[in-house]
């Protein structure tokens, strides 16, 4: 079974006021007086802004182990932040107004100088899923074949309706902010690993990007691991949704690899159409219509999700994840995404601070 690794980015916030705080160093390096939980000591990393922190799970085969590790690390992040009177929240954008504080370092300073407001405003938290592949050839074949389905993952994970103290009108506004980077978004079909690498080299040769870490495709070959990395999801409010995304991504990878081995070509969908599908998913989440990956026509979100599940059903069944996926999707259909939950909290309290506090409570509880 292919192993899976998950990276999550979290906001650091005040549990009392809901204010977003520039305290990433506290979470990354806890006081020596408090021993970190086993397995988490070196697993937190800084991100672009001081108001966020990232962790990564180990490569794991069982989704139950992925869920256990996500829960443990969310709790550890909250415990570390508590040392400074703060906590963490699995929010993909900040509901409350915030002026992000850039981490000072040569790479981040270069980004700020070259991308200006895009860098300074870029306080977003995503969920990235790595799935093991046998080679770059298999990896690029997978990238070419999963393209039409990625927007559905954005809709399922949607957890960023608010931006700088107002309702954005989107379910995943993070994806709109993220796509301000010139290298972000869907790609055309590559056709081979050689063409993929030549395309990346050509992008770097323009001088517009500092390094291959800025290849922000919706899905890419990892520069560090033998994996395909899918990057379209918001950080999810509930760990169960994160695990669902991880299971669906592995199902996509396995299904695509099998299609490649069988000699079936990728669907000839343009990046322009995929960009429209991505926008529709970010706007609607699961509350309205999406673009059907099979027909490229508007269809009810419930029907598109059903088509997605049918597409990866054999792979999910083989990995033992099918019933878990069905159960979590049913819960999302009944109770809504993270974006729906945030809006529900806001309607009840009429306060963005209350949204942050409640979501921080959910994150620290991590159940």
Short mmCIF file of N, CA and C in Angstrom, two decimals, residues 44-204:
data_model
loop_
_atom_site.label_atom_id
_atom_site.label_comp_id
_atom_site.label_asym_id
_atom_site.label_seq_id
_atom_site.Cartn_x
_atom_site.Cartn_y
_atom_site.Cartn_z
N UNK A 44 7.77 20.64 14.10
CA UNK A 44 7.13 21.92 13.80
C UNK A 44 8.11 22.84 13.09
N UNK A 45 7.64 23.50 12.06
CA UNK A 45 8.50 24.36 11.25
C UNK A 45 7.84 25.72 11.06
N UNK A 46 8.67 26.73 10.86
CA UNK A 46 8.13 28.05 10.56
C UNK A 46 7.64 28.08 9.12
N UNK A 47 6.71 28.98 8.89
CA UNK A 47 6.20 29.22 7.55
C UNK A 47 6.54 30.65 7.15
N UNK A 48 5.90 31.14 6.10
CA UNK A 48 6.22 32.48 5.60
C UNK A 48 6.00 33.55 6.66
N UNK A 49 4.89 33.46 7.39
CA UNK A 49 4.53 34.47 8.38
C UNK A 49 4.69 33.94 9.80
N UNK A 50 4.95 34.86 10.73
CA UNK A 50 5.17 34.47 12.13
C UNK A 50 3.87 34.07 12.83
N UNK A 51 2.75 34.30 12.19
CA UNK A 51 1.45 33.97 12.79
C UNK A 51 1.02 32.54 12.49
N UNK A 52 1.87 31.75 11.86
CA UNK A 52 1.48 30.39 11.51
C UNK A 52 2.64 29.43 11.76
N UNK A 53 2.27 28.15 11.82
CA UNK A 53 3.26 27.11 12.04
C UNK A 53 2.82 25.88 11.27
N UNK A 54 3.78 25.06 10.89
CA UNK A 54 3.49 23.87 10.07
C UNK A 54 4.01 22.62 10.76
N UNK A 55 3.29 21.53 10.59
CA UNK A 55 3.82 20.22 10.98
C UNK A 55 3.58 19.23 9.85
N UNK A 56 4.33 18.14 9.87
CA UNK A 56 4.18 17.08 8.89
C UNK A 56 4.13 15.74 9.60
N UNK A 57 3.24 14.88 9.16
CA UNK A 57 3.19 13.53 9.72
C UNK A 57 4.31 12.69 9.11
N UNK A 58 4.54 11.55 9.70
CA UNK A 58 5.42 10.56 9.09
C UNK A 58 4.74 9.95 7.88
N UNK A 59 5.48 9.30 6.99
CA UNK A 59 4.84 8.53 5.92
C UNK A 59 4.14 7.30 6.54
N UNK A 60 2.86 7.18 6.34
CA UNK A 60 2.06 6.14 6.99
C UNK A 60 1.16 5.46 5.97
N UNK A 61 0.84 4.20 6.24
CA UNK A 61 -0.02 3.44 5.33
C UNK A 61 -1.47 3.42 5.78
N UNK A 62 -1.71 3.33 7.09
CA UNK A 62 -3.07 3.21 7.62
C UNK A 62 -3.64 4.59 7.93
N UNK A 63 -4.85 4.86 7.47
CA UNK A 63 -5.47 6.16 7.74
C UNK A 63 -5.76 6.35 9.23
N UNK A 64 -5.96 5.29 9.96
CA UNK A 64 -6.14 5.42 11.41
C UNK A 64 -4.88 5.98 12.05
N UNK A 65 -3.71 5.60 11.53
CA UNK A 65 -2.44 6.13 12.05
C UNK A 65 -2.26 7.59 11.64
N UNK A 66 -2.68 7.94 10.43
CA UNK A 66 -2.62 9.34 9.99
C UNK A 66 -3.47 10.20 10.92
N UNK A 67 -4.67 9.76 11.21
CA UNK A 67 -5.55 10.53 12.09
C UNK A 67 -4.96 10.67 13.49
N UNK A 68 -4.43 9.59 14.02
CA UNK A 68 -3.83 9.63 15.36
C UNK A 68 -2.68 10.63 15.42
N UNK A 69 -1.85 10.64 14.38
CA UNK A 69 -0.70 11.55 14.39
C UNK A 69 -1.14 13.01 14.23
N UNK A 70 -2.13 13.26 13.39
CA UNK A 70 -2.63 14.63 13.24
C UNK A 70 -3.19 15.14 14.56
N UNK A 71 -3.98 14.32 15.23
CA UNK A 71 -4.56 14.72 16.51
C UNK A 71 -3.46 15.01 17.53
N UNK A 72 -2.47 14.12 17.60
CA UNK A 72 -1.40 14.30 18.58
C UNK A 72 -0.63 15.59 18.31
N UNK A 73 -0.38 15.90 17.06
CA UNK A 73 0.44 17.07 16.76
C UNK A 73 -0.35 18.37 16.89
N UNK A 74 -1.63 18.33 16.59
CA UNK A 74 -2.45 19.51 16.86
C UNK A 74 -2.47 19.81 18.36
N UNK A 75 -2.62 18.78 19.16
CA UNK A 75 -2.65 18.98 20.62
C UNK A 75 -1.30 19.48 21.13
N UNK A 76 -0.23 18.95 20.57
CA UNK A 76 1.09 19.39 20.99
C UNK A 76 1.33 20.85 20.60
N UNK A 77 0.89 21.23 19.40
CA UNK A 77 1.03 22.62 18.98
C UNK A 77 0.27 23.55 19.90
N UNK A 78 -0.94 23.14 20.29
CA UNK A 78 -1.74 23.95 21.22
C UNK A 78 -1.06 24.06 22.58
N UNK A 79 -0.50 22.94 23.04
CA UNK A 79 0.19 22.95 24.35
C UNK A 79 1.42 23.85 24.32
N UNK A 80 2.15 23.82 23.24
CA UNK A 80 3.33 24.68 23.14
C UNK A 80 2.91 26.16 23.10
N UNK A 81 1.88 26.46 22.33
CA UNK A 81 1.42 27.86 22.25
C UNK A 81 0.92 28.35 23.60
N UNK A 82 0.38 27.44 24.39
CA UNK A 82 -0.17 27.82 25.70
C UNK A 82 0.91 28.40 26.60
N UNK A 83 2.17 28.03 26.37
CA UNK A 83 3.27 28.58 27.16
C UNK A 83 3.31 30.11 27.08
N UNK A 84 2.78 30.66 25.96
CA UNK A 84 2.78 32.11 25.78
C UNK A 84 1.36 32.67 25.85
N UNK A 85 0.46 31.92 26.45
CA UNK A 85 -0.92 32.39 26.58
C UNK A 85 -1.70 32.35 25.29
N UNK A 86 -1.29 31.50 24.36
CA UNK A 86 -1.94 31.42 23.06
C UNK A 86 -2.42 29.99 22.81
N UNK A 87 -2.94 29.75 21.63
CA UNK A 87 -3.31 28.42 21.18
C UNK A 87 -3.23 28.41 19.66
N UNK A 88 -3.70 27.36 19.02
CA UNK A 88 -3.66 27.28 17.56
C UNK A 88 -5.07 27.03 17.04
N UNK A 89 -5.29 27.41 15.79
CA UNK A 89 -6.59 27.22 15.16
C UNK A 89 -6.39 26.71 13.74
N UNK A 90 -7.12 25.66 13.39
CA UNK A 90 -7.08 25.11 12.04
C UNK A 90 -8.02 25.93 11.16
N UNK A 91 -7.57 27.12 10.83
CA UNK A 91 -8.30 28.05 9.97
C UNK A 91 -7.43 28.38 8.76
N UNK A 92 -8.00 28.31 7.57
CA UNK A 92 -7.21 28.51 6.37
C UNK A 92 -6.95 29.98 6.06
N UNK A 93 -7.78 30.87 6.60
CA UNK A 93 -7.53 32.32 6.58
C UNK A 93 -7.97 32.88 7.92
N UNK A 94 -7.54 34.09 8.22
CA UNK A 94 -7.91 34.71 9.49
C UNK A 94 -9.25 35.44 9.36
N UNK A 95 -10.24 35.09 10.18
CA UNK A 95 -11.49 35.85 10.18
C UNK A 95 -11.32 37.28 10.68
N UNK A 96 -10.39 37.49 11.61
CA UNK A 96 -10.20 38.82 12.19
C UNK A 96 -9.13 39.57 11.40
N UNK A 97 -9.19 40.90 11.37
CA UNK A 97 -8.14 41.66 10.68
C UNK A 97 -6.77 41.40 11.28
N UNK A 98 -5.76 41.29 10.43
CA UNK A 98 -4.40 41.02 10.90
C UNK A 98 -3.41 41.59 9.89
N UNK A 99 -2.30 42.09 10.40
CA UNK A 99 -1.20 42.51 9.56
C UNK A 99 -0.08 41.50 9.75
N UNK A 100 0.09 40.56 8.83
CA UNK A 100 1.06 39.48 9.03
C UNK A 100 2.48 39.99 9.20
N UNK A 101 3.27 39.20 9.95
CA UNK A 101 4.66 39.55 10.22
C UNK A 101 5.57 38.55 9.53
N UNK A 102 6.29 39.00 8.53
CA UNK A 102 7.13 38.14 7.72
C UNK A 102 8.32 37.63 8.53
N UNK A 103 8.60 36.33 8.41
CA UNK A 103 9.83 35.79 8.99
C UNK A 103 11.03 36.38 8.25
N UNK A 104 11.97 36.91 8.99
CA UNK A 104 13.16 37.50 8.38
C UNK A 104 14.15 36.39 8.03
N UNK A 105 14.53 36.36 6.82
CA UNK A 105 15.46 35.38 6.28
C UNK A 105 15.69 35.73 4.83
N UNK A 106 16.81 35.29 4.28
CA UNK A 106 17.18 35.69 2.93
C UNK A 106 16.10 35.34 1.91
N UNK A 107 15.54 34.13 2.02
CA UNK A 107 14.54 33.69 1.05
C UNK A 107 13.25 34.50 1.16
N UNK A 108 12.77 34.69 2.38
CA UNK A 108 11.52 35.42 2.57
C UNK A 108 11.66 36.90 2.22
N UNK A 109 12.80 37.47 2.51
CA UNK A 109 13.04 38.86 2.15
C UNK A 109 13.04 39.01 0.63
N UNK A 110 13.67 38.06 -0.06
CA UNK A 110 13.67 38.07 -1.52
C UNK A 110 12.24 38.02 -2.06
N UNK A 111 11.42 37.16 -1.47
CA UNK A 111 10.02 37.04 -1.90
C UNK A 111 9.28 38.35 -1.69
N UNK A 112 9.50 38.99 -0.54
CA UNK A 112 8.83 40.26 -0.26
C UNK A 112 9.25 41.34 -1.24
N UNK A 113 10.54 41.37 -1.55
CA UNK A 113 11.03 42.39 -2.48
C UNK A 113 10.50 42.17 -3.90
N UNK A 114 10.34 40.91 -4.30
CA UNK A 114 9.95 40.62 -5.66
C UNK A 114 8.45 40.54 -5.88
N UNK A 115 7.70 40.17 -4.83
CA UNK A 115 6.26 39.97 -5.00
C UNK A 115 5.42 40.96 -4.21
N UNK A 116 6.08 41.84 -3.45
CA UNK A 116 5.38 42.94 -2.81
C UNK A 116 4.20 42.53 -1.95
N UNK A 117 3.04 43.11 -2.23
CA UNK A 117 1.85 42.91 -1.41
C UNK A 117 1.40 41.45 -1.39
N UNK A 118 1.64 40.73 -2.47
CA UNK A 118 1.29 39.31 -2.49
C UNK A 118 1.98 38.57 -1.35
N UNK A 119 3.24 38.86 -1.12
CA UNK A 119 3.98 38.22 -0.03
C UNK A 119 3.51 38.74 1.32
N UNK A 120 3.34 40.04 1.44
CA UNK A 120 3.01 40.62 2.75
C UNK A 120 1.62 40.20 3.22
N UNK A 121 0.71 39.99 2.29
CA UNK A 121 -0.66 39.61 2.67
C UNK A 121 -0.86 38.10 2.77
N UNK A 122 0.13 37.31 2.38
CA UNK A 122 -0.07 35.88 2.21
C UNK A 122 -0.06 35.13 3.55
N UNK A 123 -1.16 35.28 4.29
CA UNK A 123 -1.33 34.51 5.52
C UNK A 123 -2.46 33.51 5.27
N UNK A 124 -2.09 32.36 4.73
CA UNK A 124 -3.06 31.31 4.43
C UNK A 124 -2.52 29.98 4.94
N UNK A 125 -3.41 29.09 5.31
CA UNK A 125 -3.03 27.78 5.85
C UNK A 125 -3.64 26.67 5.01
N UNK A 126 -2.78 25.85 4.45
CA UNK A 126 -3.23 24.77 3.58
C UNK A 126 -2.97 23.41 4.19
N UNK A 127 -3.42 22.40 3.48
CA UNK A 127 -3.17 21.00 3.82
C UNK A 127 -2.60 20.35 2.56
N UNK A 128 -1.39 19.86 2.66
CA UNK A 128 -0.72 19.23 1.53
C UNK A 128 -0.59 17.73 1.79
N UNK A 129 -0.92 16.93 0.79
CA UNK A 129 -0.89 15.48 0.94
C UNK A 129 0.16 14.90 0.00
N UNK A 130 1.11 14.15 0.57
CA UNK A 130 2.13 13.44 -0.20
C UNK A 130 1.73 11.98 -0.32
N UNK A 131 1.80 11.43 -1.52
CA UNK A 131 1.54 10.02 -1.74
C UNK A 131 2.73 9.42 -2.49
N UNK A 132 3.19 8.31 -2.00
CA UNK A 132 4.36 7.63 -2.55
C UNK A 132 4.13 7.20 -4.01
N UNK A 133 5.14 7.41 -4.84
CA UNK A 133 5.14 6.90 -6.21
C UNK A 133 6.46 6.18 -6.47
N UNK A 134 6.44 5.29 -7.47
CA UNK A 134 7.61 4.44 -7.73
C UNK A 134 8.72 5.17 -8.47
N UNK A 135 8.35 6.18 -9.25
CA UNK A 135 9.35 6.88 -10.08
C UNK A 135 8.77 8.21 -10.53
N UNK A 136 9.63 9.05 -11.08
CA UNK A 136 9.14 10.31 -11.66
C UNK A 136 8.20 10.03 -12.83
N UNK A 137 8.49 8.97 -13.59
CA UNK A 137 7.61 8.64 -14.72
C UNK A 137 6.20 8.34 -14.23
N UNK A 138 6.09 7.52 -13.19
CA UNK A 138 4.77 7.22 -12.64
C UNK A 138 4.17 8.48 -12.04
N UNK A 139 4.99 9.27 -11.36
CA UNK A 139 4.49 10.49 -10.72
C UNK A 139 3.89 11.47 -11.72
N UNK A 140 4.56 11.70 -12.84
CA UNK A 140 4.04 12.63 -13.82
C UNK A 140 2.81 12.05 -14.52
N UNK A 141 2.79 10.74 -14.75
CA UNK A 141 1.59 10.11 -15.30
C UNK A 141 0.40 10.33 -14.37
N UNK A 142 0.65 10.26 -13.06
CA UNK A 142 -0.39 10.53 -12.08
C UNK A 142 -0.84 11.98 -12.15
N UNK A 143 0.12 12.91 -12.17
CA UNK A 143 -0.21 14.34 -12.24
C UNK A 143 -1.10 14.63 -13.44
N UNK A 144 -0.78 14.03 -14.57
CA UNK A 144 -1.55 14.28 -15.79
C UNK A 144 -2.99 13.77 -15.68
N UNK A 145 -3.21 12.73 -14.89
CA UNK A 145 -4.51 12.07 -14.84
C UNK A 145 -5.40 12.51 -13.68
N UNK A 146 -4.85 13.12 -12.65
CA UNK A 146 -5.69 13.55 -11.53
C UNK A 146 -6.19 14.99 -11.69
N UNK A 147 -5.72 15.70 -12.68
CA UNK A 147 -6.00 17.13 -12.84
C UNK A 147 -7.49 17.48 -12.73
N UNK A 148 -8.40 16.79 -13.44
CA UNK A 148 -9.80 17.22 -13.41
C UNK A 148 -10.49 17.06 -12.06
N UNK A 149 -9.90 16.24 -11.17
CA UNK A 149 -10.56 15.93 -9.91
C UNK A 149 -10.13 16.81 -8.76
N UNK A 150 -9.07 17.58 -8.93
CA UNK A 150 -8.49 18.32 -7.81
C UNK A 150 -9.41 19.39 -7.26
N UNK A 151 -10.19 20.03 -8.12
CA UNK A 151 -11.08 21.09 -7.64
C UNK A 151 -12.10 20.55 -6.64
N UNK A 152 -12.48 19.29 -6.77
CA UNK A 152 -13.45 18.71 -5.84
C UNK A 152 -12.85 18.64 -4.43
N UNK A 153 -11.55 18.40 -4.35
CA UNK A 153 -10.88 18.38 -3.04
C UNK A 153 -10.92 19.76 -2.39
N UNK A 154 -10.79 20.81 -3.19
CA UNK A 154 -10.91 22.17 -2.65
C UNK A 154 -12.30 22.38 -2.06
N UNK A 155 -13.33 21.92 -2.76
CA UNK A 155 -14.71 22.09 -2.27
C UNK A 155 -14.93 21.32 -0.97
N UNK A 156 -14.43 20.10 -0.90
CA UNK A 156 -14.63 19.27 0.29
C UNK A 156 -13.92 19.87 1.50
N UNK A 157 -12.72 20.41 1.27
CA UNK A 157 -11.90 20.92 2.39
C UNK A 157 -12.21 22.37 2.75
N UNK A 158 -13.09 23.03 2.02
CA UNK A 158 -13.29 24.48 2.15
C UNK A 158 -13.44 24.93 3.60
N UNK A 159 -12.56 25.83 4.03
CA UNK A 159 -12.51 26.24 5.43
C UNK A 159 -11.95 27.66 5.56
N UNK A 160 -12.32 28.53 4.60
CA UNK A 160 -11.80 29.91 4.65
C UNK A 160 -12.80 30.90 4.06
N UNK A 161 -13.95 31.08 4.72
CA UNK A 161 -14.95 32.01 4.19
C UNK A 161 -14.65 33.47 4.50
N UNK A 162 -13.83 33.74 5.52
CA UNK A 162 -13.62 35.10 5.99
C UNK A 162 -12.21 35.58 5.67
N UNK A 163 -12.10 36.89 5.43
CA UNK A 163 -10.80 37.48 5.10
C UNK A 163 -10.76 38.91 5.65
N UNK A 164 -9.84 39.14 6.58
CA UNK A 164 -9.60 40.48 7.11
C UNK A 164 -10.87 41.14 7.62
N UNK A 165 -11.67 40.38 8.39
CA UNK A 165 -12.82 40.98 9.06
C UNK A 165 -14.07 41.10 8.22
N UNK A 166 -14.18 40.36 7.13
CA UNK A 166 -15.42 40.37 6.37
C UNK A 166 -15.62 39.03 5.66
N UNK A 167 -16.87 38.77 5.30
CA UNK A 167 -17.19 37.55 4.57
C UNK A 167 -16.73 37.74 3.12
N UNK A 168 -15.91 36.84 2.64
CA UNK A 168 -15.35 36.95 1.30
C UNK A 168 -16.35 36.59 0.20
N UNK A 169 -17.42 35.89 0.58
CA UNK A 169 -18.34 35.38 -0.42
C UNK A 169 -17.91 34.04 -0.98
N UNK A 170 -16.76 33.55 -0.54
CA UNK A 170 -16.22 32.27 -0.98
C UNK A 170 -16.23 31.27 0.18
N UNK A 171 -16.21 30.00 -0.16
CA UNK A 171 -16.03 28.96 0.86
C UNK A 171 -14.55 28.70 1.11
N UNK A 172 -13.74 28.81 0.05
CA UNK A 172 -12.29 28.67 0.17
C UNK A 172 -11.62 29.90 -0.42
N UNK A 173 -11.58 30.98 0.35
CA UNK A 173 -10.90 32.18 -0.14
C UNK A 173 -9.38 32.00 -0.11
N UNK A 174 -8.91 31.09 0.74
CA UNK A 174 -7.47 30.79 0.74
C UNK A 174 -6.98 30.45 -0.66
N UNK A 175 -7.75 29.65 -1.39
CA UNK A 175 -7.29 29.24 -2.72
C UNK A 175 -7.21 30.43 -3.66
N UNK A 176 -8.07 31.43 -3.47
CA UNK A 176 -8.01 32.63 -4.32
C UNK A 176 -6.77 33.45 -3.97
N UNK A 177 -6.48 33.61 -2.70
CA UNK A 177 -5.29 34.35 -2.28
C UNK A 177 -4.03 33.62 -2.72
N UNK A 178 -4.01 32.30 -2.56
CA UNK A 178 -2.84 31.52 -2.93
C UNK A 178 -2.54 31.64 -4.42
N UNK A 179 -3.58 31.69 -5.23
CA UNK A 179 -3.38 31.74 -6.68
C UNK A 179 -2.89 33.09 -7.19
N UNK A 180 -2.60 34.01 -6.28
CA UNK A 180 -1.92 35.25 -6.70
C UNK A 180 -0.46 34.98 -7.08
N UNK A 181 0.11 33.89 -6.55
CA UNK A 181 1.48 33.55 -6.94
C UNK A 181 1.50 33.17 -8.42
N UNK A 182 2.48 33.63 -9.17
CA UNK A 182 2.47 33.39 -10.62
C UNK A 182 2.68 31.94 -11.01
N UNK A 183 3.22 31.13 -10.11
CA UNK A 183 3.47 29.72 -10.43
C UNK A 183 2.39 28.79 -9.88
N UNK A 184 1.33 29.36 -9.30
CA UNK A 184 0.29 28.54 -8.66
C UNK A 184 -0.79 28.16 -9.66
N UNK A 185 -1.52 27.08 -9.32
CA UNK A 185 -2.70 26.73 -10.08
C UNK A 185 -2.56 25.46 -10.88
N UNK A 186 -3.53 25.19 -11.75
CA UNK A 186 -3.52 23.97 -12.57
C UNK A 186 -2.48 24.05 -13.67
N UNK A 187 -2.09 22.90 -14.18
CA UNK A 187 -1.10 22.81 -15.23
C UNK A 187 -1.68 22.10 -16.46
N UNK A 188 -1.02 22.29 -17.59
CA UNK A 188 -1.35 21.50 -18.76
C UNK A 188 -0.79 20.08 -18.59
N UNK A 189 -1.14 19.18 -19.50
CA UNK A 189 -0.61 17.82 -19.47
C UNK A 189 0.88 17.85 -19.84
N UNK A 190 1.70 17.17 -19.04
CA UNK A 190 3.14 17.15 -19.30
C UNK A 190 3.53 16.06 -20.28
N UNK A 191 2.97 14.87 -20.10
CA UNK A 191 3.24 13.78 -21.03
C UNK A 191 4.40 12.89 -20.65
N UNK A 192 5.39 13.42 -19.94
CA UNK A 192 6.54 12.61 -19.52
C UNK A 192 7.28 13.34 -18.41
N UNK A 193 8.08 12.57 -17.67
CA UNK A 193 8.88 13.16 -16.60
C UNK A 193 9.88 14.16 -17.17
N UNK A 194 10.44 13.83 -18.34
CA UNK A 194 11.41 14.73 -18.96
C UNK A 194 10.78 16.08 -19.27
N UNK A 195 9.57 16.06 -19.83
CA UNK A 195 8.89 17.32 -20.14
C UNK A 195 8.53 18.09 -18.88
N UNK A 196 8.17 17.38 -17.82
CA UNK A 196 7.88 18.04 -16.54
C UNK A 196 9.12 18.80 -16.05
N UNK A 197 10.24 18.12 -16.02
CA UNK A 197 11.47 18.73 -15.48
C UNK A 197 11.95 19.87 -16.39
N UNK A 198 11.78 19.72 -17.69
CA UNK A 198 12.18 20.80 -18.60
C UNK A 198 11.27 22.03 -18.40
N UNK A 199 10.00 21.78 -18.12
CA UNK A 199 9.08 22.89 -17.87
C UNK A 199 9.47 23.63 -16.59
N UNK A 200 9.77 22.87 -15.54
CA UNK A 200 10.20 23.49 -14.27
C UNK A 200 11.48 24.28 -14.48
N UNK A 201 12.45 23.70 -15.20
CA UNK A 201 13.72 24.40 -15.46
C UNK A 201 13.47 25.70 -16.23
N UNK A 202 12.55 25.67 -17.18
CA UNK A 202 12.25 26.87 -17.96
C UNK A 202 11.62 27.95 -17.09
N UNK A 203 10.76 27.55 -16.15
CA UNK A 203 10.16 28.51 -15.23
C UNK A 203 11.23 29.16 -14.36
N UNK A 204 12.16 28.36 -13.84
CA UNK A 204 13.22 28.90 -12.99
C UNK A 204 14.16 29.80 -13.79
#
